[in-house]
Amino acid sequence: MDFLNALVALLNFVVIPATAYGAQLALGALAATLVYGVLRFSNFALGDTMAFGAAVVILFTWWFQSMGISFGPVPTAILALPFGIAAMSAVALLTDRTVYRYYRRVKAKPVIVVIASMGVMFIMAGITRMIIGVQEIQFADGQKFLIDPTAFRTATGLNEGLALRMTQAITVVTAGLVVWALFWFLNRTRTGKSMRAYSDNEDLALLSGINPERVVAITWIIASGLAVIAGTLYGLDKSYKAFNYFALLLPIFAAAVVGGLGNPLGAIAGGFLIAFSEIGLTYAWKKVASYILPESLMPDGLMQLLSTEYKFSVSFAILIIVLLFKPTGIFKGKAV
Amino acid sequence: MTNARNRTLILFALMGLLLLLEGTVHWQVHPLNADAAGYTILSGSWNVVLEIVLMCLLSAIMALGVNLQWGYAGLFSTGIVGFVALGGLAGVLVSLPPVTAVWNAAGVGRLVVALLTGLGVVGLAVFAYGHLKGRARTWGVTAILVGGFFLYRAIFDPAVAYIEANDPAAAGNIGGLGLPALVAWPAGALMAAAAAWAIGKTALGLRSDYLAIATLGIGEIIVAVMKNEDWLDRGVKNATQIPRPWPVPTEVSLQESQRFLDFCANWGLNPVNASTIAVQLLYALLFTAVLLLILWACELALNSPWGRMMRAIRDNETASGAMGKDVTKRHLQVFILGAAICGMAGAMLVTRDGQLVPSSYTPLRFTFTIWLMVIVGGSGNNWGSVLGAFLIWYLWNKVFDWGSAAMWSATQYMDPASGLKTALTGSAEQMRTIVMGVILLVVLRFAPKGLLPEK
């Protein structure tokens, strides 16, 4: 019984939140890695693209709610997602046309493009805060729990309740579907293959008649789609605050670098690695330990290795370790 | 050559003119339905000008540091906020008086032992990494680090609990060394340099994007530590009453000084206003002296064989490496120097503000804005960095005022109760961010060499 209690506590406080968070990071890291693979720069505006996209989704959600449209137990925001994706794809294409294309033409150094993406970040951050404000917004509606902790407790007779929130389930399901669709696209369709070819070897791809502008445009559409989904799921799961998304840059980049920049599979693995390490190291293990350790062996403290304020240092530490010992990432990425 | 000099002179003169206008012309707009006070376009107040100029001077010092890293060496670091914050921490740790109640074996003594233990563990791990091989190395280093971490926490945690329990409302920290505030400035430089050494050792020599990401992380971590470690700097409770640097008196002591009162009476000045302005002026003089010193040193370095070597490395690493230059070592050197300058500016900032507010260190304000200054001014040109710092900080201040005024004027015929009007008039802060972004993109695209191009 104690063992079951420990297992439920572990699931409840570590495994489920980390899986949801990992899925969000993985989607963000996929966006980072795709842009890196095709356009060859680290997009610092990614965090604010996520914030902007989520803001658009929230606006549509409110509009739908005001018209009385809902999606049953599923949050209305999921209905609004396609609109957010469409809007952000348009923004990304416009940004590419006005900002990034020029640097591609003059073959600017990647670092110059990174600085340009800083400018884009400034503008996007400003616009996002202008249209939605800086306050915290809860926009998750529909059913709250898929597994209700009190119901679980009464049904099983355990001390620990297992909570699976709707937003967490939606996150994992959506992320799974998106990743499946992305890999199908990259591996099975002609356009996807041309994207991978362009990412692997630009010159060879150009030589075989692949239209670079088309590849770039599709990359932007996919990357902003991923960013909007990641941003919305993160906002649904945690609550939306425009400022929080900038801080997501570090874990997202860390995930992309750990998995190997430019490698989609690595980005997913990296996202989950970062999420599980972050939550595992900042979780107070006392509760789990109290079920499995005998009384005499219980330490006094909370058994928390790091306070939660330092969760970003976990992604940073992982990033540094990988950079020091395996700079191309766990799954070979490109180190140009 | 003369052309470039003329350009520098003209642009600096124009910048001076902008500040002169700010100090002399009082201009407000009064849109319908606005507050009775109206909206300021130009304040016409020398106090405001001095306020702006002081931050311009400090930003110029930071921009010189970033220019060293980016303009001379092409290193793209996004952790400037961390180095500035560390400098601020030095202001606290050096110039605040010690909290004597905890300077005993259970408090600071134990803390020092813990920190030395931490250092020892890291040293041992590095040693083991160098002297073991294969699997023994992996396991050995991991065991040392994990065991060391628990040992460190076992010594460290009680010390922190003890220190933070001491009068949490007023203290709860260890205080500082009680040295003069002027000592904190070089100390800030040293602390930032030490951090830069550690991060440079690991992240330099990798590709440029990695350096950007790694430094972004170190910046956030430094600020997080300062926000959460109450024993160090009182965290978000803010360390206050940081003493002023040597020649700067407090306003009150000036107002009590008979000589100052006589001086004011002679010139027909209001002693209260005059004392504020006198204090600001003294700060401005001090900061200008430091800025000129650093500027002089940077110019000297730029025109020395060392400067030529740095530019050679920046422009072609492979060729310089083939000529026998140790690229990674030179990068590390210039990275540390740049960070030290930023740290010094950070220390100067807190000795002026009189307090350390860890939550004020945001990347937007202290990393990306400084970058903007360097790029707008002209990467690689020290005078450009100074000019950029003045211009951007002036705009940073004024765009807020102008944005408010513009939004009120644009919406003056709208229904005062409408949500759109509230949203628009409340968005001046966001306007600032957007304008800064647009400036960056425009300069980068149409004048990538900046206002004062590198020779």
XYZ file of C-alpha atoms in Angstrom, chain B residues 54-55 57-66 69 80-92 181-194 196 245 286-295 297 335-353 361 366:
74
model
C 23.757 59.908 -15.343
C 22.214 56.762 -16.795
C 27.112 57.786 -18.679
C 26.695 54.414 -16.966
C 25.164 52.917 -20.110
C 28.089 54.298 -22.090
C 30.504 52.450 -19.811
C 28.523 49.223 -20.259
C 28.396 49.820 -24.001
C 32.198 50.190 -24.057
C 32.446 46.805 -22.366
C 30.106 45.212 -24.890
C 33.534 41.919 -26.743
C 25.375 41.407 -19.861
C 22.578 41.754 -17.328
C 24.309 39.135 -15.203
C 27.601 40.997 -15.131
C 25.900 44.296 -14.346
C 23.966 42.605 -11.547
C 27.152 41.064 -10.155
C 28.691 44.517 -10.059
C 25.663 45.663 -8.104
C 26.153 42.764 -5.714
C 29.707 43.955 -5.164
C 28.286 47.303 -4.130
C 26.364 45.513 -1.384
C 31.824 52.819 -1.954
C 34.655 53.694 -4.331
C 36.283 50.356 -3.484
C 33.101 48.604 -4.619
C 33.634 49.779 -8.189
C 36.809 47.813 -8.923
C 35.413 45.006 -6.764
C 32.397 44.840 -9.058
C 34.744 44.615 -12.012
C 36.630 41.776 -10.330
C 33.507 39.790 -9.502
C 32.171 40.118 -13.030
C 35.589 39.171 -14.383
C 35.657 36.026 -12.265
C 33.250 35.776 -17.075
C 31.042 57.214 -3.229
C 32.673 61.151 -11.161
C 31.036 58.982 -13.801
C 32.417 61.126 -16.612
C 35.899 60.740 -15.160
C 35.543 56.956 -15.104
C 34.015 56.918 -18.583
C 36.845 59.013 -20.009
C 39.427 56.816 -18.334
C 37.912 53.647 -19.781
C 37.396 55.297 -23.154
C 42.188 52.879 -22.283
C 35.480 38.526 -22.857
C 36.734 38.958 -19.280
C 37.766 42.562 -19.895
C 34.378 43.464 -21.354
C 32.523 41.771 -18.525
C 34.693 43.551 -15.960
C 33.769 46.927 -17.426
C 30.066 46.016 -17.276
C 30.505 44.858 -13.682
C 32.128 48.142 -12.743
C 29.234 50.068 -14.264
C 26.864 47.844 -12.282
C 28.647 48.707 -9.036
C 28.562 52.406 -9.919
C 24.851 52.122 -10.581
C 23.993 50.794 -7.122
C 26.222 53.298 -5.349
C 24.212 55.968 -7.119
C 20.781 54.403 -6.542
C 17.795 43.404 -13.642
C 20.419 45.586 -19.342
